[in-house]
């Protein structure tokens, strides 16, 4: 690719962004040198590598290559047998550590064949972390200027002796500091001069203080003297330090020999890791730009879907959709300035360069690019004062060079073709240039303001018009590229909005050629029709999508019902058979128990417990077997609507009964349903029509008639709640008499909890009543402390 087009289309700025994503020195070099290629196989392989790297990043997160140091100089030194420094060896260790991390990163996606399954697999297989060498370097070298004591037995022995000698010399010098010689010293400190331990002695005591002079202060008042008593120890330390350096050299030499043995694998790791760094940099750039892999169809056409120029702010860029090379090979883009023509031109050129360099493009999935041998671009004002070239001349120089080199495998981009000179001549030249390139079968995209080029596109096969949409009412471009529609410059409308006098505008319109004016009017009508058709198309598309979605949902539901129909019926039959069997078994057991209980009055509590258990079991079975339906609307019942003896239907049981007690504060009360007395909620009942009292018949004073009447009218309980003691006692006395005469064996007196005064009065009265055999407070399920169960003799 020619470097001029690369610079004009700002491909070099994309490369700088790519380089910023790389971490290794060689990886950055690969990024800098990345140029578009016209080799289809290379392009497809590079695109696959970028896509695979992006997949790894999105599925397992980002990976770091910062530990990949440039070890090429170190490897060259190893080849000639040199000893590497601790810094160089640490660089190799970091490289191997990164190799291990990358190996583990890829290992997460291994299949049974120990392969990553993508285009990066071969590189992954070749990575050799060389763990023994890496661990040995880390064990021996703690930092760039620090070797571990246990790096070798010899070094450990030397450093142990060094420590002992240092302790001895400090002990000797401290004894001098604490002796009578203290007055000769300038300060009570131990210092070093020329690598030897000294003491700061006052100058006047030079002859009195025995030792070797090594230095003096700037003023000459302080002399740094090595006492005679520590000269031997200082010499020993010097000798040990030399031995320490010898031992360190041996360690570095040994590590260098180990590294030299692995020189091939070290070079291979460095190269592979740098390549992976470069490939993952492409993946990271794709993620940053929200880009996708372009396709390169054999039919050789361009189709960009919702393409976004990568160098424009993502919050401001307007996506463009265009195609070129399938139905037409030359596209003429017209419209007002600042409408987005040049951006569209640069987008298609930059996308082509990026795609052929193996980079993803910021466009929707399914976008296609063509592989070109060359991309030529004449964009922008290249006026040159130094070369005495005007704007027109500079553009014409570029155009001539393009015409000399372009062929059927070239993409040619012109911005404002033929501008900068007489409009008539410029339009004629532009038409001739496009015609010449069209005959060569070049792929061309050009922007212009000339109406002559719009007519050329309308009249010439394989040439198409396009425009950048502009909203005249707001004086703002929409930046949408519309193919098949020639654009208007809108000079009169823009000038009017900006405040130019209407007289001047009307006068200007008179100077426009009638044919040109008619042509612009046709364009206006076409634009209005296009906008209307576009709105209708959007409505139709929306309706189609909705219909398609509904059809899909209906089809899925139908298939699901058909597939599960037989299974549902079979499961329902099995469940029904099981429930019927359980019900029969439980019914047989219940009949047996009730037969036993009917012969005696002593099993009321057991009956009540069995009744509760039966009701719970019925409710559970009913909830499992009955298909839920919309509940019929039941008239809401208030507590004031109920009275003792009222006829009600218990909805959950499907049974009718009479109210035995009034609702408590929670809305719960007892209902007598045949032999069963059950506790229900006011929300679970339905009030039935109340029976009218039978007409009075002729009184019969016979005792048999009295007992029958009593038995028919006396209820199982009496409710005294809300009454005072004086009011309740006559009611209780009458009720007990009636119940006893009706031969009832057991009744319930409801007095509530309250203060306990009514309960005490009831119990006192029961104690005085001769035909009462016993009484007790209610149990759980009977009313607890709020009722008293009375048994007659």
PDB file of C-alpha atoms in Angstrom, residues 358-622:
ATOM      1  CA  UNK A 358      -5.930  -8.289  10.003  1.00  0.00           C
ATOM      2  CA  UNK A 359      -7.716  -5.784  12.266  1.00  0.00           C
ATOM      3  CA  UNK A 360     -11.407  -5.885  13.068  1.00  0.00           C
ATOM      4  CA  UNK A 361     -13.590  -2.991  11.942  1.00  0.00           C
ATOM      5  CA  UNK A 362     -16.113  -1.108  14.129  1.00  0.00           C
ATOM      6  CA  UNK A 363     -19.223  -2.229  12.261  1.00  0.00           C
ATOM      7  CA  UNK A 364     -22.071  -4.690  12.748  1.00  0.00           C
ATOM      8  CA  UNK A 365     -21.710  -8.433  12.175  1.00  0.00           C
ATOM      9  CA  UNK A 366     -21.872  -9.499   8.546  1.00  0.00           C
ATOM     10  CA  UNK A 367     -19.978  -6.511   7.140  1.00  0.00           C
ATOM     11  CA  UNK A 368     -17.952  -7.373   4.043  1.00  0.00           C
ATOM     12  CA  UNK A 369     -14.790  -5.926   2.496  1.00  0.00           C
ATOM     13  CA  UNK A 370     -12.981  -6.457  -0.783  1.00  0.00           C
ATOM     14  CA  UNK A 371      -9.261  -7.146  -0.997  1.00  0.00           C
ATOM     15  CA  UNK A 372      -7.534  -4.481  -3.106  1.00  0.00           C
ATOM     16  CA  UNK A 373      -3.968  -4.345  -4.379  1.00  0.00           C
ATOM     17  CA  UNK A 374      -3.873  -0.601  -3.804  1.00  0.00           C
ATOM     18  CA  UNK A 375      -5.931   2.140  -2.152  1.00  0.00           C
ATOM     19  CA  UNK A 376      -5.615   5.655  -3.562  1.00  0.00           C
ATOM     20  CA  UNK A 377      -7.040   8.700  -1.794  1.00  0.00           C
ATOM     21  CA  UNK A 378      -7.158  12.366  -2.760  1.00  0.00           C
ATOM     22  CA  UNK A 379      -8.739  13.935   0.320  1.00  0.00           C
ATOM     23  CA  UNK A 380      -8.239  17.352   1.910  1.00  0.00           C
ATOM     24  CA  UNK A 381      -6.623  20.616   0.891  1.00  0.00           C
ATOM     25  CA  UNK A 382      -3.001  19.984  -0.061  1.00  0.00           C
ATOM     26  CA  UNK A 383      -2.133  23.486  -1.270  1.00  0.00           C
ATOM     27  CA  UNK A 384       1.667  23.968  -1.246  1.00  0.00           C
ATOM     28  CA  UNK A 385       3.202  27.444  -1.074  1.00  0.00           C
ATOM     29  CA  UNK A 386       6.739  26.054  -1.286  1.00  0.00           C
ATOM     30  CA  UNK A 387       5.960  24.270  -4.549  1.00  0.00           C
ATOM     31  CA  UNK A 388       3.769  27.111  -5.860  1.00  0.00           C
ATOM     32  CA  UNK A 389       0.786  24.756  -6.141  1.00  0.00           C
ATOM     33  CA  UNK A 390      -2.778  25.991  -5.769  1.00  0.00           C
ATOM     34  CA  UNK A 391      -5.527  23.828  -4.305  1.00  0.00           C
ATOM     35  CA  UNK A 392      -6.638  22.732  -7.791  1.00  0.00           C
ATOM     36  CA  UNK A 393      -3.080  22.073  -8.911  1.00  0.00           C
ATOM     37  CA  UNK A 394      -2.214  19.974  -5.858  1.00  0.00           C
ATOM     38  CA  UNK A 395      -5.356  17.888  -6.316  1.00  0.00           C
ATOM     39  CA  UNK A 396      -4.630  17.472 -10.017  1.00  0.00           C
ATOM     40  CA  UNK A 397      -1.063  16.255  -9.266  1.00  0.00           C
ATOM     41  CA  UNK A 398      -2.551  13.538  -7.028  1.00  0.00           C
ATOM     42  CA  UNK A 399      -5.210  12.702  -9.607  1.00  0.00           C
ATOM     43  CA  UNK A 400      -2.618  12.306 -12.375  1.00  0.00           C
ATOM     44  CA  UNK A 401      -0.554   9.929 -10.250  1.00  0.00           C
ATOM     45  CA  UNK A 402      -3.702   7.912  -9.451  1.00  0.00           C
ATOM     46  CA  UNK A 403      -4.729   7.712 -13.115  1.00  0.00           C
ATOM     47  CA  UNK A 404      -1.244   6.476 -14.008  1.00  0.00           C
ATOM     48  CA  UNK A 405      -1.394   3.558 -11.550  1.00  0.00           C
ATOM     49  CA  UNK A 406      -5.029   2.576 -10.878  1.00  0.00           C
ATOM     50  CA  UNK A 407      -6.452  -0.673 -12.256  1.00  0.00           C
ATOM     51  CA  UNK A 408      -9.382  -3.060 -11.659  1.00  0.00           C
ATOM     52  CA  UNK A 409      -7.899  -4.088  -8.267  1.00  0.00           C
ATOM     53  CA  UNK A 410      -7.715  -0.517  -6.955  1.00  0.00           C
ATOM     54  CA  UNK A 411      -9.970   1.433  -4.622  1.00  0.00           C
ATOM     55  CA  UNK A 412      -9.967   5.133  -5.572  1.00  0.00           C
ATOM     56  CA  UNK A 413     -11.355   7.826  -3.253  1.00  0.00           C
ATOM     57  CA  UNK A 414     -11.864  11.436  -4.389  1.00  0.00           C
ATOM     58  CA  UNK A 415     -12.982  14.274  -2.140  1.00  0.00           C
ATOM     59  CA  UNK A 416     -14.535  17.240  -4.023  1.00  0.00           C
ATOM     60  CA  UNK A 417     -13.388  15.954  -7.414  1.00  0.00           C
ATOM     61  CA  UNK A 418     -12.793  18.818  -9.866  1.00  0.00           C
ATOM     62  CA  UNK A 419     -13.109  21.561  -7.226  1.00  0.00           C
ATOM     63  CA  UNK A 420     -10.931  24.665  -7.058  1.00  0.00           C
ATOM     64  CA  UNK A 421     -11.374  25.823 -10.662  1.00  0.00           C
ATOM     65  CA  UNK A 422     -14.073  27.059 -13.043  1.00  0.00           C
ATOM     66  CA  UNK A 423     -17.241  25.070 -12.213  1.00  0.00           C
ATOM     67  CA  UNK A 424     -18.017  24.229 -15.837  1.00  0.00           C
ATOM     68  CA  UNK A 425     -14.520  23.047 -16.627  1.00  0.00           C
ATOM     69  CA  UNK A 426     -14.193  21.370 -13.218  1.00  0.00           C
ATOM     70  CA  UNK A 427     -17.423  19.424 -13.723  1.00  0.00           C
ATOM     71  CA  UNK A 428     -16.313  18.371 -17.205  1.00  0.00           C
ATOM     72  CA  UNK A 429     -12.937  17.191 -15.917  1.00  0.00           C
ATOM     73  CA  UNK A 430     -14.552  15.310 -13.018  1.00  0.00           C
ATOM     74  CA  UNK A 431     -16.962  13.545 -15.371  1.00  0.00           C
ATOM     75  CA  UNK A 432     -14.136  12.546 -17.707  1.00  0.00           C
ATOM     76  CA  UNK A 433     -11.978  11.260 -14.837  1.00  0.00           C
ATOM     77  CA  UNK A 434     -14.809   9.128 -13.420  1.00  0.00           C
ATOM     78  CA  UNK A 435     -15.604   7.824 -16.883  1.00  0.00           C
ATOM     79  CA  UNK A 436     -11.963   6.865 -17.439  1.00  0.00           C
ATOM     80  CA  UNK A 437     -11.711   4.993 -14.143  1.00  0.00           C
ATOM     81  CA  UNK A 438     -15.078   3.347 -14.779  1.00  0.00           C
ATOM     82  CA  UNK A 439     -13.829   1.970 -18.088  1.00  0.00           C
ATOM     83  CA  UNK A 440     -10.833   0.471 -16.254  1.00  0.00           C
ATOM     84  CA  UNK A 441     -13.266  -1.288 -13.874  1.00  0.00           C
ATOM     85  CA  UNK A 442     -11.851   0.511 -10.827  1.00  0.00           C
ATOM     86  CA  UNK A 443     -13.888   0.743  -7.638  1.00  0.00           C
ATOM     87  CA  UNK A 444     -14.448   4.472  -7.085  1.00  0.00           C
ATOM     88  CA  UNK A 445     -16.135   6.644  -4.479  1.00  0.00           C
ATOM     89  CA  UNK A 446     -16.168  10.393  -5.042  1.00  0.00           C
ATOM     90  CA  UNK A 447     -17.793  13.396  -3.350  1.00  0.00           C
ATOM     91  CA  UNK A 448     -18.891  16.482  -5.301  1.00  0.00           C
ATOM     92  CA  UNK A 449     -21.241  19.478  -5.471  1.00  0.00           C
ATOM     93  CA  UNK A 450     -21.555  19.383  -9.260  1.00  0.00           C
ATOM     94  CA  UNK A 451     -25.023  18.675 -10.651  1.00  0.00           C
ATOM     95  CA  UNK A 452     -23.362  17.397 -13.837  1.00  0.00           C
ATOM     96  CA  UNK A 453     -21.926  14.457 -11.879  1.00  0.00           C
ATOM     97  CA  UNK A 454     -25.374  13.679 -10.462  1.00  0.00           C
ATOM     98  CA  UNK A 455     -26.706  13.497 -14.040  1.00  0.00           C
ATOM     99  CA  UNK A 456     -23.713  11.365 -15.049  1.00  0.00           C
ATOM    100  CA  UNK A 457     -24.525   8.904 -12.262  1.00  0.00           C
ATOM    101  CA  UNK A 458     -28.203   8.822 -13.241  1.00  0.00           C
ATOM    102  CA  UNK A 459     -27.445   8.178 -16.910  1.00  0.00           C
ATOM    103  CA  UNK A 460     -24.498   5.758 -16.648  1.00  0.00           C
ATOM    104  CA  UNK A 461     -24.872   2.041 -15.872  1.00  0.00           C
ATOM    105  CA  UNK A 462     -22.833   0.700 -12.937  1.00  0.00           C
ATOM    106  CA  UNK A 463     -22.651   4.248 -11.486  1.00  0.00           C
ATOM    107  CA  UNK A 464     -24.853   5.244  -8.536  1.00  0.00           C
ATOM    108  CA  UNK A 465     -25.782   8.438  -6.703  1.00  0.00           C
ATOM    109  CA  UNK A 466     -25.699   8.848  -2.926  1.00  0.00           C
ATOM    110  CA  UNK A 467     -26.162  11.743  -0.553  1.00  0.00           C
ATOM    111  CA  UNK A 468     -25.591  12.707   3.045  1.00  0.00           C
ATOM    112  CA  UNK A 469     -28.934  13.630   4.579  1.00  0.00           C
ATOM    113  CA  UNK A 470     -29.336  17.250   5.780  1.00  0.00           C
ATOM    114  CA  UNK A 471     -32.172  18.694   7.871  1.00  0.00           C
ATOM    115  CA  UNK A 472     -32.859  22.162   6.430  1.00  0.00           C
ATOM    116  CA  UNK A 473     -35.192  23.130   9.297  1.00  0.00           C
ATOM    117  CA  UNK A 474     -32.427  22.801  11.882  1.00  0.00           C
ATOM    118  CA  UNK A 475     -29.485  23.552   9.567  1.00  0.00           C
ATOM    119  CA  UNK A 476     -27.859  20.370  10.865  1.00  0.00           C
ATOM    120  CA  UNK A 477     -26.730  17.269   9.000  1.00  0.00           C
ATOM    121  CA  UNK A 478     -28.009  13.884  10.123  1.00  0.00           C
ATOM    122  CA  UNK A 479     -24.811  12.250   8.780  1.00  0.00           C
ATOM    123  CA  UNK A 480     -26.865   9.418   7.291  1.00  0.00           C
ATOM    124  CA  UNK A 481     -25.603   8.151   3.935  1.00  0.00           C
ATOM    125  CA  UNK A 482     -28.472   7.450   1.534  1.00  0.00           C
ATOM    126  CA  UNK A 483     -27.586   5.378  -1.521  1.00  0.00           C
ATOM    127  CA  UNK A 484     -29.625   5.802  -4.698  1.00  0.00           C
ATOM    128  CA  UNK A 485     -30.637   9.391  -3.904  1.00  0.00           C
ATOM    129  CA  UNK A 486     -28.717  12.376  -5.338  1.00  0.00           C
ATOM    130  CA  UNK A 487     -28.228  15.154  -2.794  1.00  0.00           C
ATOM    131  CA  UNK A 488     -28.851  18.896  -2.832  1.00  0.00           C
ATOM    132  CA  UNK A 489     -26.362  21.516  -1.773  1.00  0.00           C
ATOM    133  CA  UNK A 490     -29.189  23.500  -0.131  1.00  0.00           C
ATOM    134  CA  UNK A 491     -27.218  26.729  -0.539  1.00  0.00           C
ATOM    135  CA  UNK A 492     -30.345  28.935  -0.790  1.00  0.00           C
ATOM    136  CA  UNK A 493     -32.047  27.327   2.238  1.00  0.00           C
ATOM    137  CA  UNK A 494     -28.925  27.511   4.402  1.00  0.00           C
ATOM    138  CA  UNK A 495     -28.266  31.143   3.441  1.00  0.00           C
ATOM    139  CA  UNK A 496     -31.864  32.091   4.247  1.00  0.00           C
ATOM    140  CA  UNK A 497     -31.668  30.432   7.670  1.00  0.00           C
ATOM    141  CA  UNK A 498     -28.425  32.259   8.363  1.00  0.00           C
ATOM    142  CA  UNK A 499     -30.100  35.608   7.697  1.00  0.00           C
ATOM    143  CA  UNK A 500     -29.322  36.450   4.073  1.00  0.00           C
ATOM    144  CA  UNK A 501     -31.873  38.871   2.626  1.00  0.00           C
ATOM    145  CA  UNK A 502     -34.761  37.204   0.784  1.00  0.00           C
ATOM    146  CA  UNK A 503     -34.373  39.741  -2.045  1.00  0.00           C
ATOM    147  CA  UNK A 504     -30.832  38.588  -2.685  1.00  0.00           C
ATOM    148  CA  UNK A 505     -31.876  34.931  -2.554  1.00  0.00           C
ATOM    149  CA  UNK A 506     -34.760  35.510  -4.995  1.00  0.00           C
ATOM    150  CA  UNK A 507     -32.435  37.399  -7.311  1.00  0.00           C
ATOM    151  CA  UNK A 508     -29.922  34.564  -7.118  1.00  0.00           C
ATOM    152  CA  UNK A 509     -32.568  32.027  -8.088  1.00  0.00           C
ATOM    153  CA  UNK A 510     -33.194  34.019 -11.297  1.00  0.00           C
ATOM    154  CA  UNK A 511     -29.591  33.448 -12.300  1.00  0.00           C
ATOM    155  CA  UNK A 512     -29.897  29.684 -11.997  1.00  0.00           C
ATOM    156  CA  UNK A 513     -30.315  27.881 -15.306  1.00  0.00           C
ATOM    157  CA  UNK A 514     -33.913  26.714 -15.768  1.00  0.00           C
ATOM    158  CA  UNK A 515     -32.805  23.151 -16.432  1.00  0.00           C
ATOM    159  CA  UNK A 516     -30.687  23.120 -13.288  1.00  0.00           C
ATOM    160  CA  UNK A 517     -33.564  24.605 -11.289  1.00  0.00           C
ATOM    161  CA  UNK A 518     -35.947  21.982 -12.641  1.00  0.00           C
ATOM    162  CA  UNK A 519     -33.435  19.284 -11.763  1.00  0.00           C
ATOM    163  CA  UNK A 520     -33.159  20.552  -8.168  1.00  0.00           C
ATOM    164  CA  UNK A 521     -36.955  20.586  -7.882  1.00  0.00           C
ATOM    165  CA  UNK A 522     -37.042  16.968  -9.020  1.00  0.00           C
ATOM    166  CA  UNK A 523     -34.459  16.128  -6.359  1.00  0.00           C
ATOM    167  CA  UNK A 524     -36.608  17.856  -3.710  1.00  0.00           C
ATOM    168  CA  UNK A 525     -39.647  15.819  -4.749  1.00  0.00           C
ATOM    169  CA  UNK A 526     -37.585  12.627  -4.707  1.00  0.00           C
ATOM    170  CA  UNK A 527     -36.327  13.428  -1.218  1.00  0.00           C
ATOM    171  CA  UNK A 528     -39.842  14.045   0.121  1.00  0.00           C
ATOM    172  CA  UNK A 529     -41.045  10.790  -1.436  1.00  0.00           C
ATOM    173  CA  UNK A 530     -38.066   8.929   0.013  1.00  0.00           C
ATOM    174  CA  UNK A 531     -38.733  10.196   3.540  1.00  0.00           C
ATOM    175  CA  UNK A 532     -42.410   9.186   3.279  1.00  0.00           C
ATOM    176  CA  UNK A 533     -41.554   5.728   1.924  1.00  0.00           C
ATOM    177  CA  UNK A 534     -38.928   5.257   4.624  1.00  0.00           C
ATOM    178  CA  UNK A 535     -41.466   5.951   7.357  1.00  0.00           C
ATOM    179  CA  UNK A 536     -43.943   3.543   5.807  1.00  0.00           C
ATOM    180  CA  UNK A 537     -41.221   0.926   5.437  1.00  0.00           C
ATOM    181  CA  UNK A 538     -40.316   1.255   9.121  1.00  0.00           C
ATOM    182  CA  UNK A 539     -43.983   0.763  10.092  1.00  0.00           C
ATOM    183  CA  UNK A 540     -44.329  -2.302   7.855  1.00  0.00           C
ATOM    184  CA  UNK A 541     -41.057  -3.769   9.142  1.00  0.00           C
ATOM    185  CA  UNK A 542     -42.149  -3.267  12.732  1.00  0.00           C
ATOM    186  CA  UNK A 543     -45.493  -4.980  12.062  1.00  0.00           C
ATOM    187  CA  UNK A 544     -43.772  -7.864  10.285  1.00  0.00           C
ATOM    188  CA  UNK A 545     -41.405  -8.396  13.184  1.00  0.00           C
ATOM    189  CA  UNK A 546     -44.287  -8.387  15.648  1.00  0.00           C
ATOM    190  CA  UNK A 547     -46.306 -10.862  13.527  1.00  0.00           C
ATOM    191  CA  UNK A 548     -43.265 -13.106  13.107  1.00  0.00           C
ATOM    192  CA  UNK A 549     -42.640 -13.080  16.845  1.00  0.00           C
ATOM    193  CA  UNK A 550     -46.266 -13.937  17.630  1.00  0.00           C
ATOM    194  CA  UNK A 551     -46.258 -16.766  15.072  1.00  0.00           C
ATOM    195  CA  UNK A 552     -43.070 -18.139  16.557  1.00  0.00           C
ATOM    196  CA  UNK A 553     -44.465 -18.030  20.094  1.00  0.00           C
ATOM    197  CA  UNK A 554     -47.710 -19.704  18.993  1.00  0.00           C
ATOM    198  CA  UNK A 555     -45.798 -22.423  17.152  1.00  0.00           C
ATOM    199  CA  UNK A 556     -43.584 -23.092  20.161  1.00  0.00           C
ATOM    200  CA  UNK A 557     -46.581 -23.299  22.507  1.00  0.00           C
ATOM    201  CA  UNK A 558     -48.427 -25.655  20.144  1.00  0.00           C
ATOM    202  CA  UNK A 559     -45.405 -27.932  19.781  1.00  0.00           C
ATOM    203  CA  UNK A 560     -44.880 -27.928  23.521  1.00  0.00           C
ATOM    204  CA  UNK A 561     -48.512 -28.854  24.199  1.00  0.00           C
ATOM    205  CA  UNK A 562     -48.491 -31.627  21.601  1.00  0.00           C
ATOM    206  CA  UNK A 563     -45.246 -33.094  22.930  1.00  0.00           C
ATOM    207  CA  UNK A 564     -46.447 -33.116  26.525  1.00  0.00           C
ATOM    208  CA  UNK A 565     -50.114 -34.025  25.934  1.00  0.00           C
ATOM    209  CA  UNK A 566     -49.768 -37.807  26.332  1.00  0.00           C
ATOM    210  CA  UNK A 567     -47.383 -37.444  29.265  1.00  0.00           C
ATOM    211  CA  UNK A 568     -49.756 -35.072  31.080  1.00  0.00           C
ATOM    212  CA  UNK A 569     -52.742 -37.397  30.560  1.00  0.00           C
ATOM    213  CA  UNK A 570     -50.784 -40.433  31.731  1.00  0.00           C
ATOM    214  CA  UNK A 571     -49.476 -38.645  34.825  1.00  0.00           C
ATOM    215  CA  UNK A 572     -52.962 -37.343  35.604  1.00  0.00           C
ATOM    216  CA  UNK A 573     -54.490 -40.820  35.351  1.00  0.00           C
ATOM    217  CA  UNK A 574     -51.810 -42.315  37.560  1.00  0.00           C
ATOM    218  CA  UNK A 575     -52.200 -39.551  40.141  1.00  0.00           C
ATOM    219  CA  UNK A 576     -56.000 -39.853  40.104  1.00  0.00           C
ATOM    220  CA  UNK A 577     -55.805 -43.630  40.613  1.00  0.00           C
ATOM    221  CA  UNK A 578     -53.424 -43.164  43.524  1.00  0.00           C
ATOM    222  CA  UNK A 579     -55.617 -40.516  45.163  1.00  0.00           C
ATOM    223  CA  UNK A 580     -58.731 -42.687  44.773  1.00  0.00           C
ATOM    224  CA  UNK A 581     -56.944 -45.643  46.336  1.00  0.00           C
ATOM    225  CA  UNK A 582     -55.781 -43.498  49.248  1.00  0.00           C
ATOM    226  CA  UNK A 583     -59.269 -42.037  49.654  1.00  0.00           C
ATOM    227  CA  UNK A 584     -60.895 -45.497  49.726  1.00  0.00           C
ATOM    228  CA  UNK A 585     -58.396 -46.774  52.271  1.00  0.00           C
ATOM    229  CA  UNK A 586     -58.812 -43.719  54.462  1.00  0.00           C
ATOM    230  CA  UNK A 587     -62.610 -43.834  54.171  1.00  0.00           C
ATOM    231  CA  UNK A 588     -62.666 -47.481  55.289  1.00  0.00           C
ATOM    232  CA  UNK A 589     -60.494 -46.642  58.288  1.00  0.00           C
ATOM    233  CA  UNK A 590     -62.639 -43.586  59.163  1.00  0.00           C
ATOM    234  CA  UNK A 591     -65.908 -45.605  59.011  1.00  0.00           C
ATOM    235  CA  UNK A 592     -64.393 -48.194  61.340  1.00  0.00           C
ATOM    236  CA  UNK A 593     -63.396 -45.521  63.856  1.00  0.00           C
ATOM    237  CA  UNK A 594     -66.743 -43.698  63.740  1.00  0.00           C
ATOM    238  CA  UNK A 595     -68.570 -47.001  64.259  1.00  0.00           C
ATOM    239  CA  UNK A 596     -66.563 -47.503  67.432  1.00  0.00           C
ATOM    240  CA  UNK A 597     -67.068 -43.916  68.609  1.00  0.00           C
ATOM    241  CA  UNK A 598     -70.840 -43.962  67.966  1.00  0.00           C
ATOM    242  CA  UNK A 599     -71.305 -46.522  70.748  1.00  0.00           C
ATOM    243  CA  UNK A 600     -69.951 -44.167  73.401  1.00  0.00           C
ATOM    244  CA  UNK A 601     -69.814 -40.443  74.255  1.00  0.00           C
ATOM    245  CA  UNK A 602     -66.284 -40.646  75.639  1.00  0.00           C
ATOM    246  CA  UNK A 603     -64.348 -40.152  72.397  1.00  0.00           C
ATOM    247  CA  UNK A 604     -65.240 -36.554  71.474  1.00  0.00           C
ATOM    248  CA  UNK A 605     -61.621 -35.411  71.616  1.00  0.00           C
ATOM    249  CA  UNK A 606     -60.446 -38.287  69.434  1.00  0.00           C
ATOM    250  CA  UNK A 607     -63.259 -37.545  66.965  1.00  0.00           C
ATOM    251  CA  UNK A 608     -62.249 -33.896  66.809  1.00  0.00           C
ATOM    252  CA  UNK A 609     -58.565 -34.798  66.185  1.00  0.00           C
ATOM    253  CA  UNK A 610     -59.527 -37.331  63.524  1.00  0.00           C
ATOM    254  CA  UNK A 611     -61.866 -34.808  61.895  1.00  0.00           C
ATOM    255  CA  UNK A 612     -59.053 -32.199  61.750  1.00  0.00           C
ATOM    256  CA  UNK A 613     -56.643 -34.737  60.248  1.00  0.00           C
ATOM    257  CA  UNK A 614     -59.263 -35.777  57.686  1.00  0.00           C
ATOM    258  CA  UNK A 615     -59.938 -32.178  56.697  1.00  0.00           C
ATOM    259  CA  UNK A 616     -56.179 -31.437  56.259  1.00  0.00           C
ATOM    260  CA  UNK A 617     -55.753 -34.539  54.126  1.00  0.00           C
ATOM    261  CA  UNK A 618     -58.759 -33.582  51.991  1.00  0.00           C
ATOM    262  CA  UNK A 619     -57.369 -30.087  51.493  1.00  0.00           C
ATOM    263  CA  UNK A 620     -53.925 -31.412  50.500  1.00  0.00           C
ATOM    264  CA  UNK A 621     -55.356 -33.925  48.032  1.00  0.00           C
ATOM    265  CA  UNK A 622     -57.729 -31.352  46.611  1.00  0.00           C
TER     266      UNK A 622
END
